[in-house]
JSON list of C-alpha atoms in Angstrom, two decimals:
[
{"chain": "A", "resi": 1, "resn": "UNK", "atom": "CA", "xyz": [84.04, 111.41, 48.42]},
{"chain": "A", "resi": 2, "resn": "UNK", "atom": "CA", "xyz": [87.29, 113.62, 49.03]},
{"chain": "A", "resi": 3, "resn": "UNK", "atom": "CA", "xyz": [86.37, 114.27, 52.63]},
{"chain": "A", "resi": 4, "resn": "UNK", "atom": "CA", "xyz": [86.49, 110.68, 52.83]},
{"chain": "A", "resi": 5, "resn": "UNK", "atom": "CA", "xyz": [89.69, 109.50, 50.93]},
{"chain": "A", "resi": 6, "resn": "UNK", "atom": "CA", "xyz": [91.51, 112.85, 53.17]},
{"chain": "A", "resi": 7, "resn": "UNK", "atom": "CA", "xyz": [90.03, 110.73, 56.51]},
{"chain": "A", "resi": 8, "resn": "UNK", "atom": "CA", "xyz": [91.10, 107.44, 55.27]},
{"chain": "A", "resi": 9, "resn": "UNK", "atom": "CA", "xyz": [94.65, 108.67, 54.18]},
{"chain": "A", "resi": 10, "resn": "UNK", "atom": "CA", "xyz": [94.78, 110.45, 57.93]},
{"chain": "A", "resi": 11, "resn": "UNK", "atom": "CA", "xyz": [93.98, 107.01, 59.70]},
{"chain": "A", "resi": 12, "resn": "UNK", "atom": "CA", "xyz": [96.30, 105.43, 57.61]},
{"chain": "A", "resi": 13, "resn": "UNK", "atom": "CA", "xyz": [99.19, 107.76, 58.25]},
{"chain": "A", "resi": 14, "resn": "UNK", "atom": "CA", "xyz": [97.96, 107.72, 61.70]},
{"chain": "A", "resi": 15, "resn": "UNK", "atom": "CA", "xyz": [98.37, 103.71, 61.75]},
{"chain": "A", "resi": 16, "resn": "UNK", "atom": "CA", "xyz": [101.88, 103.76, 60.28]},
{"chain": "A", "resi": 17, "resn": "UNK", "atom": "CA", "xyz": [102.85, 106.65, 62.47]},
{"chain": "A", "resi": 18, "resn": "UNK", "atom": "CA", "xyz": [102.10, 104.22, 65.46]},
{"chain": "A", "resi": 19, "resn": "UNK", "atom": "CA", "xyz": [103.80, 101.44, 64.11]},
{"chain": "A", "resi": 20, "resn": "UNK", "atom": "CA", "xyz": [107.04, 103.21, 63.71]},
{"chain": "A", "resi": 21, "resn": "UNK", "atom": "CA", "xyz": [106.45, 104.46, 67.33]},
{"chain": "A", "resi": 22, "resn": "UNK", "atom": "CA", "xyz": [105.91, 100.89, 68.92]},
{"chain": "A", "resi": 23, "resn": "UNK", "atom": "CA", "xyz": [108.98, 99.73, 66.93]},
{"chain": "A", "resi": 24, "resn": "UNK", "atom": "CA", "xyz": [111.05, 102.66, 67.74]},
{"chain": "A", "resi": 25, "resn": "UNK", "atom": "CA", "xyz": [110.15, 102.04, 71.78]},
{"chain": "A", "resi": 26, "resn": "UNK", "atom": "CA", "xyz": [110.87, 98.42, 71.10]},
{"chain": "A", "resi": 27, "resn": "UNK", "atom": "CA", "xyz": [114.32, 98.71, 69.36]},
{"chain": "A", "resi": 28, "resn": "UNK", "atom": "CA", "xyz": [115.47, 101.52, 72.32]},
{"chain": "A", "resi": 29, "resn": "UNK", "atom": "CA", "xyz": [114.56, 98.78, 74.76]},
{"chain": "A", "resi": 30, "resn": "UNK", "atom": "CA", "xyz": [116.62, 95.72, 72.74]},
{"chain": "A", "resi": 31, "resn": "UNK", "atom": "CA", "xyz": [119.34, 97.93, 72.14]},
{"chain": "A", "resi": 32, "resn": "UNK", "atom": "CA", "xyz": [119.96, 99.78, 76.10]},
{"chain": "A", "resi": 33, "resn": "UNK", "atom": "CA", "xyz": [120.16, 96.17, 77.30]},
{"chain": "A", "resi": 34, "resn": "UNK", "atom": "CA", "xyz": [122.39, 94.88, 74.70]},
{"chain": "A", "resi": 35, "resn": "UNK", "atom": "CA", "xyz": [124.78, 97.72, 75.37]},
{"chain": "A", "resi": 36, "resn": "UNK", "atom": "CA", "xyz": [123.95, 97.33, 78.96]},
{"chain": "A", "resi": 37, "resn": "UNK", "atom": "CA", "xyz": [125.28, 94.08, 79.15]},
{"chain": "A", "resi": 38, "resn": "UNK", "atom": "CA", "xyz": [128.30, 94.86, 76.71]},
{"chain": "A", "resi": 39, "resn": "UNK", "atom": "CA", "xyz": [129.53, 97.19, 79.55]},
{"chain": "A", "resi": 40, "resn": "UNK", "atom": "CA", "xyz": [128.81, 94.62, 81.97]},
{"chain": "A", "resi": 41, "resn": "UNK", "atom": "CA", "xyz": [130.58, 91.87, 80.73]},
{"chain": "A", "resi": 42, "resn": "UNK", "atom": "CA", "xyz": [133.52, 94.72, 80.29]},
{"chain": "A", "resi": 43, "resn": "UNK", "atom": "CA", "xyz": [133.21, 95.52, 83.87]},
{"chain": "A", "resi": 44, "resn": "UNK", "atom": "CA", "xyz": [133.03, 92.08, 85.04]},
{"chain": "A", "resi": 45, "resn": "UNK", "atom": "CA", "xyz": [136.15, 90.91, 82.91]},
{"chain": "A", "resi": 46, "resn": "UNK", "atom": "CA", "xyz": [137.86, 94.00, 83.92]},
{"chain": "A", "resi": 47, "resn": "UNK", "atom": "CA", "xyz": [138.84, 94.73, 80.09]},
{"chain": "A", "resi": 48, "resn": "UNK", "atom": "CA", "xyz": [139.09, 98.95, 80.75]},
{"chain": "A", "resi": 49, "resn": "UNK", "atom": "CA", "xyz": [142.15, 99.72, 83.72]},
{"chain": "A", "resi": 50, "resn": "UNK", "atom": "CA", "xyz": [141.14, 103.44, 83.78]},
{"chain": "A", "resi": 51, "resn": "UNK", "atom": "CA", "xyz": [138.58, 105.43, 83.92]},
{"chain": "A", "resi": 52, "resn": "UNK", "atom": "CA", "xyz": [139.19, 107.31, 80.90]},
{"chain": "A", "resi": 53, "resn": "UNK", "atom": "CA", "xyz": [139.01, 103.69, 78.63]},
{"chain": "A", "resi": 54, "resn": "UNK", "atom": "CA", "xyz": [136.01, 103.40, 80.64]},
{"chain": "A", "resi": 55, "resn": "UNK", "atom": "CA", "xyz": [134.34, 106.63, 79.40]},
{"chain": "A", "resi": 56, "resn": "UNK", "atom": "CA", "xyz": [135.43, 106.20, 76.26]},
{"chain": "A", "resi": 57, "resn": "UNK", "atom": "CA", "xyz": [133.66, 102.40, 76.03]},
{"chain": "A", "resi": 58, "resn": "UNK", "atom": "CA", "xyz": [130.58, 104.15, 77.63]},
{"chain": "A", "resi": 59, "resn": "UNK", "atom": "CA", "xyz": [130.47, 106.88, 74.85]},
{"chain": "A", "resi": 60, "resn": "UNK", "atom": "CA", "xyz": [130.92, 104.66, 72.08]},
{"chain": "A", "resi": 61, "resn": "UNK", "atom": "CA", "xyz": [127.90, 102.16, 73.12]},
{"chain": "A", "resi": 62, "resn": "UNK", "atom": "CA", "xyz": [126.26, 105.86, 73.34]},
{"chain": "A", "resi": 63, "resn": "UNK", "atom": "CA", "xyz": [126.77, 106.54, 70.13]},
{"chain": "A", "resi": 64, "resn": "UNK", "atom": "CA", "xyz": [126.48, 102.75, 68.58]},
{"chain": "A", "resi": 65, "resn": "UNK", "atom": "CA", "xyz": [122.92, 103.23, 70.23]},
{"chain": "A", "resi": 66, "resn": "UNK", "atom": "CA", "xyz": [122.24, 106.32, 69.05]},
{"chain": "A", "resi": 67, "resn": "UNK", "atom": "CA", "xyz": [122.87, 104.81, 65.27]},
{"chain": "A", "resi": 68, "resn": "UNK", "atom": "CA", "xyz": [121.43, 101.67, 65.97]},
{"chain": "A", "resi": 69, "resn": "UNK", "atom": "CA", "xyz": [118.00, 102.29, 67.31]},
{"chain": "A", "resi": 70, "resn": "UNK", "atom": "CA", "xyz": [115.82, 104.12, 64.23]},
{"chain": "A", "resi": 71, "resn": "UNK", "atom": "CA", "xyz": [117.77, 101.58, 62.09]},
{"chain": "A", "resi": 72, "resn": "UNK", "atom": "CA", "xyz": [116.06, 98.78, 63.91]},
{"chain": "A", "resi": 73, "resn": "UNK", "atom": "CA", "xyz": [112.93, 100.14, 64.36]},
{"chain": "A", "resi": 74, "resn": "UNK", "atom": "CA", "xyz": [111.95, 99.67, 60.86]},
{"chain": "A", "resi": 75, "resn": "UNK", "atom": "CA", "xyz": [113.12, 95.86, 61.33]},
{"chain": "A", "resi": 76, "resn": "UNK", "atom": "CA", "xyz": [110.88, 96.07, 64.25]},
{"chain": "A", "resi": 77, "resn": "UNK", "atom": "CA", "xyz": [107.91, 97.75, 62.90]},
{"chain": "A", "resi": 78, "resn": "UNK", "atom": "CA", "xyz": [108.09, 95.07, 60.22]},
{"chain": "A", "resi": 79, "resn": "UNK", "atom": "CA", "xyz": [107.95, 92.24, 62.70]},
{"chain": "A", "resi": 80, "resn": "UNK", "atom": "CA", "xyz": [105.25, 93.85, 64.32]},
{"chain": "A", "resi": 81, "resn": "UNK", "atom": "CA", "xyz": [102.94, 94.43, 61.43]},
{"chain": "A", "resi": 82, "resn": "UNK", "atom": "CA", "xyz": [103.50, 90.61, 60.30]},
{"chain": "A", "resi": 83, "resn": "UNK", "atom": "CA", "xyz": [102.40, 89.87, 63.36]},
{"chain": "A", "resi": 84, "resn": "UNK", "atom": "CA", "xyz": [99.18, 91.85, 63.22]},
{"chain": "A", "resi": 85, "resn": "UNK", "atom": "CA", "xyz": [98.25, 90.43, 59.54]}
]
């Protein structure tokens, strides 16, 4: 009976585990492009004259991202175990 509760506990950590994994892949993915296209549309308007404001837009989407994606990944791993109820 414990052997069995132990395996049970182990698939179900297992489960979660993969969860947070898909949503943490998914939430990297949504948030590169977002910032990718941020710079973009910076680089298109020509907002940054130098290179230095240009570096210093392309650390701070670095570290927005950074903060940003294992925030969203438990919004993601959310949608994605709604969807598989």
């Amino acid at each position: 009976l414990n052997q069995s509760i132990f395996i049970y506990g182990g698939n179900m950590l297992v489960e979660i585990f993969n969860l947070y994994i898909q949503g943490l892949l998914m939430s990297a993915l949504a948030v590169i492009l977002v910032s990718a296209g941020w710079i973009l549309y910076r680089a298109i308007r020509k907002k940054d004259k130098t290179s230095k404001e240009r570096l210093t837009i392309l650390y701070e989407a670095l570290l927005i991202d950074l903060v940003t994606i294992p925030i969203l990944s438990f919004a993601f791993m959310a949608i994605i175990l709604m969807f598989k109820a």
